[in-house]
Short mmCIF file of C-alpha atoms and ligand atoms in Angstrom, two decimals:
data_model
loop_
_atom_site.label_atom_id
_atom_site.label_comp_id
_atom_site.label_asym_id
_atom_site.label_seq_id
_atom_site.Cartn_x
_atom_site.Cartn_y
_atom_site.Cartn_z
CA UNK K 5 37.80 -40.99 72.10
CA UNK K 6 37.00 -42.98 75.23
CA UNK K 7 36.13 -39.49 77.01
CA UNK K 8 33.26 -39.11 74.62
CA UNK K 9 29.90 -40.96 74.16
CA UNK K 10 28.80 -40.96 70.27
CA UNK K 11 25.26 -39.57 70.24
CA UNK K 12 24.64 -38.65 66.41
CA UNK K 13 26.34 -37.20 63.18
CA UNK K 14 25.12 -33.66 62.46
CA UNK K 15 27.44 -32.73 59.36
CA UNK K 16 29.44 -33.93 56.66
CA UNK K 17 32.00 -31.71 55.00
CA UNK K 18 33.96 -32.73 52.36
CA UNK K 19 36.57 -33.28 54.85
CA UNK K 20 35.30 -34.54 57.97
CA UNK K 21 32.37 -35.63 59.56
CA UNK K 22 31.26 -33.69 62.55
CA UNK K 23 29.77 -35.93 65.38
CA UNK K 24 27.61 -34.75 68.23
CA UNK K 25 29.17 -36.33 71.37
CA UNK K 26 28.50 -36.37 75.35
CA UNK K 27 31.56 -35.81 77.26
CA UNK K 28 30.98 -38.73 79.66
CA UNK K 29 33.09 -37.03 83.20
CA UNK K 30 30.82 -33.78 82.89
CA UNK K 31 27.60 -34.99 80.68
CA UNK K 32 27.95 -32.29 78.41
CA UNK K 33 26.88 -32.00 75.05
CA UNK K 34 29.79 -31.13 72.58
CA UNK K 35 30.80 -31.49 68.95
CA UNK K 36 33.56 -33.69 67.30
CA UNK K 37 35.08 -32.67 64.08
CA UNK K 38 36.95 -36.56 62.78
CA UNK K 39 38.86 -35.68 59.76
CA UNK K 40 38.06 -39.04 57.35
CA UNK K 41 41.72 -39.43 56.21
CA UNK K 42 44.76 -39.78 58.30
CA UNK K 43 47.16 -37.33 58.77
CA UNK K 44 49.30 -39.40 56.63
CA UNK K 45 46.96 -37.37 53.58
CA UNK K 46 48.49 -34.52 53.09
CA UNK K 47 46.22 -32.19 52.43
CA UNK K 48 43.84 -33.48 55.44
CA UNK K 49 46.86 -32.66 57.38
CA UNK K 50 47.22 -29.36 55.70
CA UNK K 51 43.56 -28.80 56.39
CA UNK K 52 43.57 -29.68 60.21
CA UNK K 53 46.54 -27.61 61.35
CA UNK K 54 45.49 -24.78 59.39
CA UNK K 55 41.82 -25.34 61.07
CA UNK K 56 43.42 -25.77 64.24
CA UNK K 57 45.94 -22.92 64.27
CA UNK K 58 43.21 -20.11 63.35
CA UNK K 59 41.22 -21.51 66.11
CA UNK K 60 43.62 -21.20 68.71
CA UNK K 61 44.19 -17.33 67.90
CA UNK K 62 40.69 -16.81 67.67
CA UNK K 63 38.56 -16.30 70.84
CA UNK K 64 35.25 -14.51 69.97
CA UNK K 65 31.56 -14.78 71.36
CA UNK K 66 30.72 -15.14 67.88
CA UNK K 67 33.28 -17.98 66.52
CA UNK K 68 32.35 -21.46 67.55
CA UNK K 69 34.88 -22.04 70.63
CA UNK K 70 37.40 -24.89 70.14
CA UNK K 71 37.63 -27.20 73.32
CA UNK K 72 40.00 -29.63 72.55
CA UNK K 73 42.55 -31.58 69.97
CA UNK K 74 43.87 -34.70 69.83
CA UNK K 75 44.73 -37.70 67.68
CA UNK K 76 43.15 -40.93 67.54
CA UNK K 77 44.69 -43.59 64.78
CA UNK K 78 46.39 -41.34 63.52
CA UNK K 79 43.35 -38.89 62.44
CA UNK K 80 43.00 -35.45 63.79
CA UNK K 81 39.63 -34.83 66.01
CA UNK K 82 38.60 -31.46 66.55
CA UNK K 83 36.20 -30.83 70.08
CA UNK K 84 34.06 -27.95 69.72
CA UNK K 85 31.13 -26.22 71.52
CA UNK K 86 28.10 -27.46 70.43
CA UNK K 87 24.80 -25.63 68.58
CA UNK K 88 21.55 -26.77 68.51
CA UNK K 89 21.12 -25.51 64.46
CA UNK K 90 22.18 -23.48 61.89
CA UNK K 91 21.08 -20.40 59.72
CA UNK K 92 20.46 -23.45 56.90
CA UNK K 93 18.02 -25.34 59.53
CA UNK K 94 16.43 -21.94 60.04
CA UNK K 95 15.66 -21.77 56.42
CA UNK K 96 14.56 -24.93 56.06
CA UNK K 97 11.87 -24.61 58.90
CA UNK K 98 11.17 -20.72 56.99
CA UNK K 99 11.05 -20.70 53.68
CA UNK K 100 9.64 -17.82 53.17
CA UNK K 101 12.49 -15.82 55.36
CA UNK K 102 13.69 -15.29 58.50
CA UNK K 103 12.04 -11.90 58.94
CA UNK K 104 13.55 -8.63 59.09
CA UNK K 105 14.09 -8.46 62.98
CA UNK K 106 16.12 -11.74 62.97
CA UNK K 107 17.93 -11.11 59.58
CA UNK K 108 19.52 -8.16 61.35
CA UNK K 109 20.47 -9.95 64.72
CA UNK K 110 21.63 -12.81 62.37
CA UNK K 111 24.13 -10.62 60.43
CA UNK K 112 24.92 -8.13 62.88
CA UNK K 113 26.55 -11.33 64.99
CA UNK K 114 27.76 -12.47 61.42
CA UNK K 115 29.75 -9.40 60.53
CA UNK K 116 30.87 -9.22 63.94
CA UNK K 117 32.77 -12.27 63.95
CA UNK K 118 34.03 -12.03 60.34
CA UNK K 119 35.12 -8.71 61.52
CA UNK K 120 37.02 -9.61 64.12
CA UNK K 121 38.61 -12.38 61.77
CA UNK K 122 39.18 -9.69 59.79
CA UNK K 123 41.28 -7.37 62.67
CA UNK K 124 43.23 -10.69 62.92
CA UNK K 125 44.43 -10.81 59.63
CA UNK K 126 42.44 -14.11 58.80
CA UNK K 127 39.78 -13.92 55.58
CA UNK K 128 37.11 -16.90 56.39
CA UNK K 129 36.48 -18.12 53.06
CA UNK K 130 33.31 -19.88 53.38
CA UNK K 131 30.89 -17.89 54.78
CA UNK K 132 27.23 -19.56 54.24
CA UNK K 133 23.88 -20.65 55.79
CA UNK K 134 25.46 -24.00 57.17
CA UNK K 135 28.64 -22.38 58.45
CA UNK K 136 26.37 -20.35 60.89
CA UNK K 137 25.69 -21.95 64.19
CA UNK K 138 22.76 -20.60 65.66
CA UNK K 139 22.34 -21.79 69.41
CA UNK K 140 18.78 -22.67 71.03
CA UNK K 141 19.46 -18.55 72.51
CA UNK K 142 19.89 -17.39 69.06
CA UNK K 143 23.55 -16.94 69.72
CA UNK K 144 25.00 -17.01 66.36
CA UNK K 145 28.86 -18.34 66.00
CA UNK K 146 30.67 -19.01 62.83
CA UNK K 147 32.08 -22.64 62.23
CA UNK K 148 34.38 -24.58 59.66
CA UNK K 149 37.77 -22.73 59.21
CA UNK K 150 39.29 -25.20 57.38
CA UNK K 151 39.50 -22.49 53.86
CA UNK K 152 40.34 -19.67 56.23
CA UNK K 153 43.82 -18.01 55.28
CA UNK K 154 45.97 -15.70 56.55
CA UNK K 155 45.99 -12.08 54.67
CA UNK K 156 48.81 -11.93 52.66
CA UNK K 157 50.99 -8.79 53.02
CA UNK K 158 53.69 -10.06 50.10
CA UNK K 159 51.21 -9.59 47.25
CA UNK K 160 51.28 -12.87 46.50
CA UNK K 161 48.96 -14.81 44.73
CA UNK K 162 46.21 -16.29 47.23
CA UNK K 163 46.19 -20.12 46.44
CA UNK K 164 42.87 -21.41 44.39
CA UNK K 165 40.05 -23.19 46.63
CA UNK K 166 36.86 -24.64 46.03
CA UNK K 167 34.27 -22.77 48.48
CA UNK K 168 30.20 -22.58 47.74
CA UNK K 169 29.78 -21.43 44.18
CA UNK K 170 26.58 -19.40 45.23
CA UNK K 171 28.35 -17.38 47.93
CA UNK K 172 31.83 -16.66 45.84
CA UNK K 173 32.56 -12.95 45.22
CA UNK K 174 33.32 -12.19 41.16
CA UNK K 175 37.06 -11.77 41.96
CA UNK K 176 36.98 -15.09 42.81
CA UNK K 177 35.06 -16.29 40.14
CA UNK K 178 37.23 -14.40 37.18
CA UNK K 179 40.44 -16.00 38.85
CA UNK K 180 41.77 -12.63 40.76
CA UNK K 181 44.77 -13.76 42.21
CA UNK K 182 44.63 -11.03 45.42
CA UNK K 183 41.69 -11.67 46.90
CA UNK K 184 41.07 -10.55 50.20
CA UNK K 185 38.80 -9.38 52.93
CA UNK K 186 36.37 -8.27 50.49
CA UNK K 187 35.19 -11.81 49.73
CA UNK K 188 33.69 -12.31 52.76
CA UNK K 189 31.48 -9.13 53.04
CA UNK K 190 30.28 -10.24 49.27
CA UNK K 191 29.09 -13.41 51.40
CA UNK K 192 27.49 -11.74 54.03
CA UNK K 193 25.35 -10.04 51.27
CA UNK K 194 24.63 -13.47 49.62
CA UNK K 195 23.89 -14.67 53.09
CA UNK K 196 21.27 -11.79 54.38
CA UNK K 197 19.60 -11.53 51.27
CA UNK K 198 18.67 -15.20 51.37
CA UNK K 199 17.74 -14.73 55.19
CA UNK K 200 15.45 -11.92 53.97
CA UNK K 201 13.76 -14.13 51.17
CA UNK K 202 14.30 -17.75 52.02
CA UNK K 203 15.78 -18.08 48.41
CA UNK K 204 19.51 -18.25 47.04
CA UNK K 205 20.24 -15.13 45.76
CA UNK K 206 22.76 -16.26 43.11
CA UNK K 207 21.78 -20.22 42.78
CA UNK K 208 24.46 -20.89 39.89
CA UNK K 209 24.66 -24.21 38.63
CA UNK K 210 28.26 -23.16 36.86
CA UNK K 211 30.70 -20.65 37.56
CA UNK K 212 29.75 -19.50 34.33
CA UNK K 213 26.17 -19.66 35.03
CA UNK K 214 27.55 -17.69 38.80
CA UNK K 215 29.43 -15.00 36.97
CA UNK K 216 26.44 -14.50 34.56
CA UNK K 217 23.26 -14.41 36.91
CA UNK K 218 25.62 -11.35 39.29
CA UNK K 219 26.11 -9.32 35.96
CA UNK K 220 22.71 -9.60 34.98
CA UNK K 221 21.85 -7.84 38.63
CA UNK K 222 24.52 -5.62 39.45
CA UNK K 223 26.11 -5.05 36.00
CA UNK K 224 29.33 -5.19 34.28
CA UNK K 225 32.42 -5.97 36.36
CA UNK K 226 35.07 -3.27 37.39
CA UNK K 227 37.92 -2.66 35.06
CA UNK K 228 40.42 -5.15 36.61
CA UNK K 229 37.89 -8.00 36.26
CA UNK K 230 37.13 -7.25 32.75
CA UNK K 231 40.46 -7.52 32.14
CA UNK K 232 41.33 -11.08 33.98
CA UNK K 233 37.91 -12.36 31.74
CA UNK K 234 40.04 -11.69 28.69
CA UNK K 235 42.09 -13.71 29.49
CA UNK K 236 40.05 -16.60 31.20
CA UNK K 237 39.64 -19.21 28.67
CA UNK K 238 36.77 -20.56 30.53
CA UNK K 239 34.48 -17.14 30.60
CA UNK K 240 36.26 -15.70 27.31
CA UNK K 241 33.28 -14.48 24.95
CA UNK K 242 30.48 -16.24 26.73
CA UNK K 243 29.40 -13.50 29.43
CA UNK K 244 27.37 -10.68 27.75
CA UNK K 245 27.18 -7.74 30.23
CA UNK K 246 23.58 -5.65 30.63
CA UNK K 247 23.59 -2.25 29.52
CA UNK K 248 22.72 -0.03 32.49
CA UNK K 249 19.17 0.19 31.64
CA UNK K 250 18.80 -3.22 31.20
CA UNK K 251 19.97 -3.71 34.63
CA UNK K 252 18.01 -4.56 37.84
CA UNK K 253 20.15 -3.75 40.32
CA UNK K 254 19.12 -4.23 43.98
CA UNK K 255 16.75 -1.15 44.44
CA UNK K 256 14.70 -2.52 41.48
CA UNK K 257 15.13 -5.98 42.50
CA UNK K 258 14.09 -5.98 45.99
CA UNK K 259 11.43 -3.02 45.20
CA UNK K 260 9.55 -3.91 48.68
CA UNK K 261 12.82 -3.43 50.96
CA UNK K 262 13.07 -0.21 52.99
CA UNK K 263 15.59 1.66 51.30
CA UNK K 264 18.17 1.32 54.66
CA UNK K 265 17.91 -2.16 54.31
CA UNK K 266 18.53 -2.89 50.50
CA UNK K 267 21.04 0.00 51.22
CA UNK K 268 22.96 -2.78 53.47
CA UNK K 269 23.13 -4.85 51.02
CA UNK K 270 24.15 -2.87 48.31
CA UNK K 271 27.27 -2.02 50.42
CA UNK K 272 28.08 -5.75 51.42
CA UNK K 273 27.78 -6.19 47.19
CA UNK K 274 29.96 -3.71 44.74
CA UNK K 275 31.47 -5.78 41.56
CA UNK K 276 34.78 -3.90 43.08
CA UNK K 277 35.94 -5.43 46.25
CA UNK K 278 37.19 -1.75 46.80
CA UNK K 279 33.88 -0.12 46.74
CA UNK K 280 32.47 -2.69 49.26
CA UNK K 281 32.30 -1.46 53.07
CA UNK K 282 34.82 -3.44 55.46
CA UNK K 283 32.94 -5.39 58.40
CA UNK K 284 33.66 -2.88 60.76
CA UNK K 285 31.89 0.36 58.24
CA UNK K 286 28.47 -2.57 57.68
CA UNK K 287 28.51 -2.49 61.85
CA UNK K 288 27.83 1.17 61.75
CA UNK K 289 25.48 0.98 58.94
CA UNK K 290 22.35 2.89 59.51
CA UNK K 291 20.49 -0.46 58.95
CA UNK K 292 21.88 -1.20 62.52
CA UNK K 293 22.16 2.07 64.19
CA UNK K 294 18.89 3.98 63.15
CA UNK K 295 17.13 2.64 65.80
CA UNK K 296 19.74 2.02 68.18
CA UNK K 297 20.00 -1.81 67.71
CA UNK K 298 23.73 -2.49 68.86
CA UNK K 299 22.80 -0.53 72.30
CA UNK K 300 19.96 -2.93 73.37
CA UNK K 301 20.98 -5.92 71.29
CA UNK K 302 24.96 -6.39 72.92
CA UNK K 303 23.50 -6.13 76.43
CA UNK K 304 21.18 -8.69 76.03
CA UNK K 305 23.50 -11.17 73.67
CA UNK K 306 26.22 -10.72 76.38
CA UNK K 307 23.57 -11.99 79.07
CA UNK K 308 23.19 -15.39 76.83
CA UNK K 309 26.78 -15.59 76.17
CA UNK K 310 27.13 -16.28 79.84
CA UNK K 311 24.91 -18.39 80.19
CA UNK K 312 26.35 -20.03 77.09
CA UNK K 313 29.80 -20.31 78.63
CA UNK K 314 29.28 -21.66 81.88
CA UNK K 315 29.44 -25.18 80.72
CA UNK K 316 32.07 -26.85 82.36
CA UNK K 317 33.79 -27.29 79.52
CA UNK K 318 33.94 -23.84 78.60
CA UNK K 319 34.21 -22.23 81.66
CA UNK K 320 38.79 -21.47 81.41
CA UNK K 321 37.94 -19.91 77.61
CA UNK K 322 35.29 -17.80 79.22
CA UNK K 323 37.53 -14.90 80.47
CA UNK K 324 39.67 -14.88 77.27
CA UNK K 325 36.11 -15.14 75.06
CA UNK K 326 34.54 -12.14 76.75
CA UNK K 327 37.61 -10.21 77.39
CA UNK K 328 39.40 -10.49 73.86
CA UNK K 329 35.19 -9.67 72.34
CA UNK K 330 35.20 -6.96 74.90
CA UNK K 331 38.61 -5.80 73.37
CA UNK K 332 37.83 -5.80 69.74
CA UNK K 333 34.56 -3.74 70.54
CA UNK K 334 36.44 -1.11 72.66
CA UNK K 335 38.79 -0.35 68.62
CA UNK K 336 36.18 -0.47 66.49
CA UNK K 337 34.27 1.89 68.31
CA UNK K 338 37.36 4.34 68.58
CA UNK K 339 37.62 6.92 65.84
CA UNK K 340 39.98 5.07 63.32
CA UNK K 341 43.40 6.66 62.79
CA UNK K 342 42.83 7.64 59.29
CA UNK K 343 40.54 10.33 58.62
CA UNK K 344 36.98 10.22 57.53
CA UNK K 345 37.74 12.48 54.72
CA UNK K 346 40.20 12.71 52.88
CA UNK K 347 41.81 15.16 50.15
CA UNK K 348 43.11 15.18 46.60
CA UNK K 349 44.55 17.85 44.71
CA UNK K 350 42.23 16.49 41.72
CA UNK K 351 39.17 15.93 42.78
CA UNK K 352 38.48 17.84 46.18
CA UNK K 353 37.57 16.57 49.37
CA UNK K 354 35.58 13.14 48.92
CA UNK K 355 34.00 10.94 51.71
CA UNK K 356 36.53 8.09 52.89
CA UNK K 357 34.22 5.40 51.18
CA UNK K 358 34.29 6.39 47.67
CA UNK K 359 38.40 6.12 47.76
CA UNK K 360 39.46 3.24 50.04
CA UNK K 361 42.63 2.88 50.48
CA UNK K 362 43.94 -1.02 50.10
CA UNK K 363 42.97 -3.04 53.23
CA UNK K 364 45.55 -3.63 55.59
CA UNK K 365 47.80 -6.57 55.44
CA UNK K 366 49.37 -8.76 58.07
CA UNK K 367 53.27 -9.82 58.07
CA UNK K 368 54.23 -11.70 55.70
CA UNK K 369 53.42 -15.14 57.28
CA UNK K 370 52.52 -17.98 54.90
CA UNK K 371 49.52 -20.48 56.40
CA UNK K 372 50.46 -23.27 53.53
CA UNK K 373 54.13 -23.53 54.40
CA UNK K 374 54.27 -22.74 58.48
CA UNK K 375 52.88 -25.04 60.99
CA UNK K 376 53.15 -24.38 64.31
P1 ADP B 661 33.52 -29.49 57.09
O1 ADP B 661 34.75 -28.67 57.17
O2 ADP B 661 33.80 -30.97 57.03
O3 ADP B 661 32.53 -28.99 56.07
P2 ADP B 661 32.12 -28.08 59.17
O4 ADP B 661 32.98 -27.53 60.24
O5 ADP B 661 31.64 -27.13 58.10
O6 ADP B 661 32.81 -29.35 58.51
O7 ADP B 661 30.84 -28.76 59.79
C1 ADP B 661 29.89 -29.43 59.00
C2 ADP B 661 28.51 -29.24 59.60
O8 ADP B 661 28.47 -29.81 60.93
C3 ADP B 661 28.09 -27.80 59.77
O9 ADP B 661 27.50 -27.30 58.60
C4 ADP B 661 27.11 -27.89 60.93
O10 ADP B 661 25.85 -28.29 60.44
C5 ADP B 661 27.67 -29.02 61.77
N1 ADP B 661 28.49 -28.48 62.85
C6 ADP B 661 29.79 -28.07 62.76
N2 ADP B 661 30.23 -27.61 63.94
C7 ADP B 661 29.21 -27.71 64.81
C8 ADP B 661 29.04 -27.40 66.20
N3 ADP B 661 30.03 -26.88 66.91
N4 ADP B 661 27.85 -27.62 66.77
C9 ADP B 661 26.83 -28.16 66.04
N5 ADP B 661 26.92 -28.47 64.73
C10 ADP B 661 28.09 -28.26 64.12
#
């Protein structure tokens, strides 16, 4: 810790406390994540390798770049890049909203990096205003991947965690057992519509009280979640679903939106995780490429990244950062192996979207009993 000069705390997790430091040799600014328990805890241990082991496969210019690791007393200290604020600091400075213009370059670095998480086989968890860096450019990188998981391929039943009630996706909330990618795009949408307003869009104050403010928006859950609420003792009786007229839904809701736009976030927020679009479909999404956004927006993000990376500090990620963002770009664009449409004896030819096909799963690899 001697490297480091203690400036101020900026965050307190449940789990850690995250410092802002100055590396003394090089005077630059950087954060420290000090896990409060020893490793002796098991679960704090749990929690830091898992942290630190998704970190070290991911290299993105939207993921908060990890510097360093070490152990000091026997607690784990995480060195990270450091941002001036977050999409929560935004808020708080603009509580009316962030404005369309910045919503969209907010999200579009959002989904990028949860997409890319995504094409890793790694589901975030805990997407949310205060996870979102923001730097003093407006370079936006995702932090805190202490709930992130592996995908499983097995089937097997995700473990239970406690992330933000307001930003949890109904499978999570009924107790669906194989959750995946999904949940994080139902995040995003929690996330830019409270951008675009300045309010919570689900502020539940129970998961009861979560489950029942989504259904009286969007309406009554898909089959499979109907049928895990039978069986929840917790939910059991209490949730009353809206007929459809009763229903707002988003187009009602958010009346004022152009249509593209509250067409965005419809996508990012089916009741079935199946219905939703996958990161990479929401980074086509006419809300972004109407007007050409990606083609003068990556240009001039790329520019700030730069600048961003050469801090001394950062400088031997830089090639990976750029070249493995540079990488991921390159496959998304390409034309994806499976078909845009495709056919059933049944019902005719029907556009990809409508029918997804299960998302794809890693190899079986098991983030709670493999460390590295
Ligand atoms: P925890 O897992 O303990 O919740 P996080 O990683 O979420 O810790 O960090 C807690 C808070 O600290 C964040 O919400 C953010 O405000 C701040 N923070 C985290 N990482 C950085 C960073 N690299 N630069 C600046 N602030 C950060």
């Amino acid at each position: 810790m001697d490297k480091y000069e203690q400036l101020a705390i900026v965050g307190e997790g449940s789990y850690g406390l995250v410092m802002k430091c100055r590396h003394r040799e090089t005077d630059q600014i950087v954060a420290i994540k000090k896990f409060l328990e020893t490793e002796e805890d098991a679960t704090i241990r749990k929690m830091a390798l898992r942290e630190i082991r998704m970190l070290k496969r991911l290299k993105h210019e939207n993921l908060v770049a990890m510097i360093e690791v070490f152990r000091h007393k026997k607690r784990f200290y995480l060195v990270f890049e450091y941002l001036e604020g977050t999409v929560l600091d935004e808020l708080d400075k603009m509580p009316g909203g962030l404005g369309e213009e910045r919503c969209r370059e907010r999200i579009f670095q959002v989904t990028r990096g949860i997409g890319y998480c995504h094409s890793n086989h790694i589901i975030h968890r805990d997407v949310k205003p205060e996870n979102v860096l923001v730097s003093s450019l407006g370079v936006v990188k995702l932090c805190d991947f202490g709930f992130a998981r592996l995908i499983s391929s097995t089937g097997e039943a995700c473990t239970e965690y406690v992330a933000t009630r307001w930003y949890r996706a109904p499978e999570l909330l009924v107790g669906e057992p194989n959750y995946g990618p999904p949940i994080d795009v139902w995040s995003i949408g929690c996330l830019f519509a409270e951008m675009m307003t300045g309010d919570p869009l689900f502020p539940g104050e129970s998961d009861i009280d979560q489950f029942h403010l989504i259904v009286k928006l969007l309406g009554k859950p898909c089959l499979r979640h109907q049928q895990l609420l039978s069986h929840n003792t917790q939910f059991k009786g209490v949730i009353k679903f809206p007929n459809t007229d009763e229903m707002l839904g988003f187009y009602k809701h958010f009346a004022s939106w152009p249509t593209i736009t509250i067409d965005f976030l419809d996508s990012c927020m089916k009741m079935d995780p199946n219905h939703r679009l996958t990161s990479d479909e929401l980074l086509k999404h006419s809300f972004f490429t109407h007007d050409m956004f990606p083609q003068r927006f990556l240009p001039a993000l790329r520019e700030k990244v730069n600048i961003e990376l050469n801090n001394p500090l950062l400088r031997k990620y830089k090639t990976e950062i750029l070249m493995s963002t540079d990488k991921r770009d390159e496959t998304r664009r390409k034309p994806s192996r499976e078909s845009k449409w495709r056919f059933s004896l049944t019902e005719g030819i029907l556009p990809l979207f409508k029918r997804r096909k299960p998302v794809d799963m890693s190899p079986t690899y098991n983030p709670d009993t493999q460390a590295n």
